[in-house]
Tab-separated table of C-alpha atoms in Angstrom:
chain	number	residue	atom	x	y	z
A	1	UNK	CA	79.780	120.617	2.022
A	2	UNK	CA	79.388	122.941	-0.816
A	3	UNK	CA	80.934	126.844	0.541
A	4	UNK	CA	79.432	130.122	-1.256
A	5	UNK	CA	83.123	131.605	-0.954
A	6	UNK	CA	84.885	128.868	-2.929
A	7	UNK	CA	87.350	130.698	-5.739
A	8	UNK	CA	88.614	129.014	-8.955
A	9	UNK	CA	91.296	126.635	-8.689
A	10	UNK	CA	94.572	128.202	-10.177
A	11	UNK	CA	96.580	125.751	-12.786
A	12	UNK	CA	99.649	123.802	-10.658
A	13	UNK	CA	102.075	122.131	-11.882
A	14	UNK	CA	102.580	118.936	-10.862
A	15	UNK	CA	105.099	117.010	-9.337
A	16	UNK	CA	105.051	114.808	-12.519
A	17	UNK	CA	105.298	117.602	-14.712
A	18	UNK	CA	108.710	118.601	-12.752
A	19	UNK	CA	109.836	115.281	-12.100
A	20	UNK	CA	110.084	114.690	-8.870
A	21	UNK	CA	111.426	111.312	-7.528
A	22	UNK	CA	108.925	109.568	-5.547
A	23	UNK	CA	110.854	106.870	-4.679
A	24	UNK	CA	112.862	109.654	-2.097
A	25	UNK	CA	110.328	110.848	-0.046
A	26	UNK	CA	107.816	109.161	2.470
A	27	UNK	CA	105.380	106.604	1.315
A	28	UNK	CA	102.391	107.782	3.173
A	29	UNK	CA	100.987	111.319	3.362
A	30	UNK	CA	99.418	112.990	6.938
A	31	UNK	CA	95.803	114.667	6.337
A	32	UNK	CA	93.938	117.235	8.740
A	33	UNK	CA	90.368	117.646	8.405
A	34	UNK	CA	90.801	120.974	6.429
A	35	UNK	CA	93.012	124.021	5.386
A	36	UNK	CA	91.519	126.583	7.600
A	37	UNK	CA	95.121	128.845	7.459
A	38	UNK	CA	98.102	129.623	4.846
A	39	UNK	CA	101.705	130.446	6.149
A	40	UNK	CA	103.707	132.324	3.329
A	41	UNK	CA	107.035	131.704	3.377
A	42	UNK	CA	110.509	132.360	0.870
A	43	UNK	CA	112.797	129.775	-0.314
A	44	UNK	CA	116.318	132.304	0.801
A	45	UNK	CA	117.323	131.417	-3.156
A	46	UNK	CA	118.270	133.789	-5.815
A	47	UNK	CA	115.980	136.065	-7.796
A	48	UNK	CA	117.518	136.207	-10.549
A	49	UNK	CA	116.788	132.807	-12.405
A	50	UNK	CA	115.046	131.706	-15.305
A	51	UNK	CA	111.391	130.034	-14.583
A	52	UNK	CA	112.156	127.623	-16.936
A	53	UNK	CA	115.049	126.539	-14.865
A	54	UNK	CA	112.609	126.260	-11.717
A	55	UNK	CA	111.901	122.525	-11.944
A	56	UNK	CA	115.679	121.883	-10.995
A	57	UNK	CA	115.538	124.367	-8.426
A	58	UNK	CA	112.615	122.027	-7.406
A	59	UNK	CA	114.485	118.818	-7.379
A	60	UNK	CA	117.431	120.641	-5.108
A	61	UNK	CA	115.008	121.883	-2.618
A	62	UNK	CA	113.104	118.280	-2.603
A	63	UNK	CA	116.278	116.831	-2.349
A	64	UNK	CA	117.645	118.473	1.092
A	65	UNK	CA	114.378	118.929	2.538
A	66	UNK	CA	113.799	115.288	2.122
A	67	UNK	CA	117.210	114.188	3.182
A	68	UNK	CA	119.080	116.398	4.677
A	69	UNK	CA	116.502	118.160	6.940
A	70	UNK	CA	114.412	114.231	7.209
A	71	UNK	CA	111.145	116.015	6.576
A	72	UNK	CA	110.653	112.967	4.637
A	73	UNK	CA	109.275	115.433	1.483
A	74	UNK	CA	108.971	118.955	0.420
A	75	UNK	CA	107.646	121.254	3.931
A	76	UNK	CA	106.075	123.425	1.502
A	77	UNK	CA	102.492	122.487	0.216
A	78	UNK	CA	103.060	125.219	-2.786
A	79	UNK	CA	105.603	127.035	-4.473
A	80	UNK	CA	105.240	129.582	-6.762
A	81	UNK	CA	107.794	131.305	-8.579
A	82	UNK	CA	108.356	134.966	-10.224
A	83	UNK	CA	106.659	134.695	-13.284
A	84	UNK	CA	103.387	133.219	-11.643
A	85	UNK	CA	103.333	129.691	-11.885
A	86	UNK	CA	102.285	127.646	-9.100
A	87	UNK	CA	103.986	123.913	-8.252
A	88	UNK	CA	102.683	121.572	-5.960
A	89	UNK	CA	105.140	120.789	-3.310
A	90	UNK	CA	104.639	118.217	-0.650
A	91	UNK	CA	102.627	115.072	-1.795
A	92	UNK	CA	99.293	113.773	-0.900
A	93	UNK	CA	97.021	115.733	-3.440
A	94	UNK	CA	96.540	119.338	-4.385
A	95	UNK	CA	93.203	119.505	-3.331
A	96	UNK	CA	93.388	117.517	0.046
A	97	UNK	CA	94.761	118.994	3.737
A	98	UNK	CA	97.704	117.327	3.471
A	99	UNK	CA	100.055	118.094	6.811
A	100	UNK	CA	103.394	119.792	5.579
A	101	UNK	CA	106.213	120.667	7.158
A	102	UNK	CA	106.456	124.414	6.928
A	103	UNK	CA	106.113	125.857	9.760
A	104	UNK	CA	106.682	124.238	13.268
A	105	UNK	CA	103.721	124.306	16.304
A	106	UNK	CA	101.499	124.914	13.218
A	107	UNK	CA	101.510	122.829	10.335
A	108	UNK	CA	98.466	120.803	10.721
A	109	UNK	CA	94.916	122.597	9.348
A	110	UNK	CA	97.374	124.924	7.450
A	111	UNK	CA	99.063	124.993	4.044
A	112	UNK	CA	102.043	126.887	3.512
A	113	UNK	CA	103.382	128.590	-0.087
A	114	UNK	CA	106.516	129.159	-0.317
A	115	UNK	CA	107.741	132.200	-2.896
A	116	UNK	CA	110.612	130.988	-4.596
A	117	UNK	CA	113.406	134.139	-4.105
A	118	UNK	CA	114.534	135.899	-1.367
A	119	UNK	CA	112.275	138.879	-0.385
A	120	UNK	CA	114.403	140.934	2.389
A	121	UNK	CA	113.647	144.930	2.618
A	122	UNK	CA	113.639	146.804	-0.614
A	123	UNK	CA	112.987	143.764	-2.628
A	124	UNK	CA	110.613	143.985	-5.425
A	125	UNK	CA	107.756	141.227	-5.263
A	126	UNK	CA	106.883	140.337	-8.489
A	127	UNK	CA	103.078	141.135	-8.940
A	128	UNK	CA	102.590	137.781	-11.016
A	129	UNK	CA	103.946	135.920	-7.618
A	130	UNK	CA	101.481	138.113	-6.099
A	131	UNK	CA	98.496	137.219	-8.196
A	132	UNK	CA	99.240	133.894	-7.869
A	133	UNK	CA	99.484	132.923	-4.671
A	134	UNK	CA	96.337	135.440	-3.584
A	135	UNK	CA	94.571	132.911	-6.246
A	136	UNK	CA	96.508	129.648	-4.516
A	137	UNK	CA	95.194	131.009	-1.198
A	138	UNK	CA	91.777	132.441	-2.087
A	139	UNK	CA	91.202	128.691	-3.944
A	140	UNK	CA	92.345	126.347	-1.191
A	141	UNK	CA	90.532	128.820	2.095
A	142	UNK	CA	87.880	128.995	0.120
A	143	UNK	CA	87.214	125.190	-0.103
A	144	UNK	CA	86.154	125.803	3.601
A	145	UNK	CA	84.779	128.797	3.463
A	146	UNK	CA	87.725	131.066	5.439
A	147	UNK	CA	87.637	134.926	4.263
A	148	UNK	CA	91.330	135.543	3.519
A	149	UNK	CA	90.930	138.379	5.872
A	150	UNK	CA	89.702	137.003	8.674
A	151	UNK	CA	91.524	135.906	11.988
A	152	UNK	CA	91.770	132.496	12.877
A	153	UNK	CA	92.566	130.861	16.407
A	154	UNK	CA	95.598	127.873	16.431
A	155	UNK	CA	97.265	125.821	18.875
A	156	UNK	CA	100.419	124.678	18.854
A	157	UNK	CA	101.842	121.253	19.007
A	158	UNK	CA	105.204	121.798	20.185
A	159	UNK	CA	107.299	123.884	22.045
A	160	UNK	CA	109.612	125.329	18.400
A	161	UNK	CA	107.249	127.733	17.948
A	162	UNK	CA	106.572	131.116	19.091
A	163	UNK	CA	104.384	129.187	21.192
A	164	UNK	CA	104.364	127.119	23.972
A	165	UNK	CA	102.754	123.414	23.090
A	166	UNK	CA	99.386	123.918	24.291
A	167	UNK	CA	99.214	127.262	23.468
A	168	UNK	CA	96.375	128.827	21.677
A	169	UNK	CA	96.843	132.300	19.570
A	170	UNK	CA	95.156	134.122	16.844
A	171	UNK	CA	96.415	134.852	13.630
A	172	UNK	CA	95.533	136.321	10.175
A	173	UNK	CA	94.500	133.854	7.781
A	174	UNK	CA	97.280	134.678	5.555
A	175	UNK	CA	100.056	135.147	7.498
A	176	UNK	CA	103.737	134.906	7.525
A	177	UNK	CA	105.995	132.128	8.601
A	178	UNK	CA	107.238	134.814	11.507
A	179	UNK	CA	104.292	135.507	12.741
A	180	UNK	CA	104.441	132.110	14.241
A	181	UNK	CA	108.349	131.082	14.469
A	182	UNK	CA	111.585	133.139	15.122
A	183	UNK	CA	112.515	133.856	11.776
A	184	UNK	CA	112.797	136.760	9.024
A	185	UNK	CA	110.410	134.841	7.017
A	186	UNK	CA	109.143	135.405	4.511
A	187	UNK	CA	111.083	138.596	4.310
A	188	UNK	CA	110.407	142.194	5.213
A	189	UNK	CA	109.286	142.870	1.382
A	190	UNK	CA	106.851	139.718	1.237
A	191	UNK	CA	105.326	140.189	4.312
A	192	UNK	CA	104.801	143.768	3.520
A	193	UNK	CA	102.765	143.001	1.101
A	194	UNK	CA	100.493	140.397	2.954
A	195	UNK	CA	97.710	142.976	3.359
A	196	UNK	CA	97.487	142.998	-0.432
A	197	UNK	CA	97.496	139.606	-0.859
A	198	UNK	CA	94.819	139.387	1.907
A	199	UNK	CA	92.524	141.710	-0.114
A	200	UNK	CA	93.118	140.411	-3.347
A	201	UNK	CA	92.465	136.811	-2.209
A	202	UNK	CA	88.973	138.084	-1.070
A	203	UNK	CA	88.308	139.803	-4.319
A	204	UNK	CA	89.153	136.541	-5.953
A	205	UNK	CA	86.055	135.029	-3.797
A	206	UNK	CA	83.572	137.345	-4.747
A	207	UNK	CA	83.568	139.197	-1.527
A	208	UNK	CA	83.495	143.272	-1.190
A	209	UNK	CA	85.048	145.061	1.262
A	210	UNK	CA	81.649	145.598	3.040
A	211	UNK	CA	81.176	142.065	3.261
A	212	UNK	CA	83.568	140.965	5.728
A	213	UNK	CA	82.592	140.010	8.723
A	214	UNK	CA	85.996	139.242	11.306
A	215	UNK	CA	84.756	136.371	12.207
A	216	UNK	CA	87.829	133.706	12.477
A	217	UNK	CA	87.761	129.659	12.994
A	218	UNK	CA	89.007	128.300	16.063
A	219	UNK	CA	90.960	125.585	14.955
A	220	UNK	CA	92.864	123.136	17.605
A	221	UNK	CA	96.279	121.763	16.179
A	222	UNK	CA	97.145	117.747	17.260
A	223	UNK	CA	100.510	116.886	16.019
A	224	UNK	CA	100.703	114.040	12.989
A	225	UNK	CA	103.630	114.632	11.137
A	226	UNK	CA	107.432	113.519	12.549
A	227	UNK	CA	109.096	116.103	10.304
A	228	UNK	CA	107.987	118.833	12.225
A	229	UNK	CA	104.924	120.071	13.497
């Protein structure tokens, strides 16, 4: 089904293009029937680095989220770093729902993007991390026709959540990994600037201010993915 919302696909990079080893991580990737909800998250690394040196902070974070956590693969769907550019994380396709392991009770009909850094109060979000992951998020809600401003319903599929298994709650579109787990995450500074983001991401799919409607998705979560749901 073609959506009137759908946004431009940003460029990723590509798990190729920063080598990851596929032989390390799960065969098979999980699919839901659509991304309906993002989760932003940070990576709690250092700010400071070079974005050329990003790739091998890739291949570290694949490495113990793979092993050392047994998420069988990167939890995040996307990262994106400080100048901008946008990676593809867990495998199964850019394009596709694939079921990540981001953020537990909710990680099926949801993609999470992780912001490579550490974004605590009085941090500085870069606005090219901005950009890009309003355009990540505007591109892959859009491919169902979710306003990044809307409210969507969830359930949960576990009891490591915020939320009871079972439970059904609302949340924004865009939201942050705390609004649905105990955590700081993404950071006070990110998720600060989630209303932005929100507005941007709508921008980015044509739609004015005047044209949002509130209107959210119920979406019912079943669990499909061992590393964490």
């Amino acid at each position: 089904m073609a959506f009137p919302r759908a946004a431009l696909r940003p460029a990723i990079v590509s798990r190729a293009q920063w080598r990851a080893d596929e032989t390390q991580r799960d065969a098979h990737a999980h699919y839901a029937g659509g991304v309906t909800a993002i989760f932003i998250h940070h990576t709690d690394t250092p700010n400071d680095y070079n974005c050329a040196d990003v790739p091998l902070t890739l291949r570290n974070l694949y490495a113990g989220q793979t092993h050392d956590r047994s998420w069988g693969d990167l939890g995040y769907n996307f990262l994106v770093d400080r100048c901008g550019n946008i990676y593809e994380g867990r495998a199964g396709g850019v394009d596709r729902p694939v079921v990540g392991s981001h953020t537990q009770g909710f990680n099926r009909g949801t993609a999470g993007i992780a912001a490579i850094g550490t974004f605590g109060r009085g941090t500085k979000v870069p606005a090219p991390m901005e950009h890009s992951i309003a355009a990540l998020a505007a591109w892959k809600l859009g491919l169902r026709g979710v306003d990044p401003r809307s409210k969507v319903r969830l359930t949960s599929t576990n009891d490591k959540s915020r939320y009871a298994k079972g439970t059904s709650a609302e949340f924004n579109a865009i939201s942050g990994h705390r609004d649905g787990n105990e955590t700081d995450c993404p950071g006070d500074a990110l998720f600060a600037r989630l209303p932005a983001i929100r507005d941007m991401a709508a921008d980015l799919q044509g739609r004015s201010a005047g044209a949002f409607s509130g209107i959210g998705v119920p979406v019912t979560l079943q669990s499909l993915h061992r590393g964490g749901d």
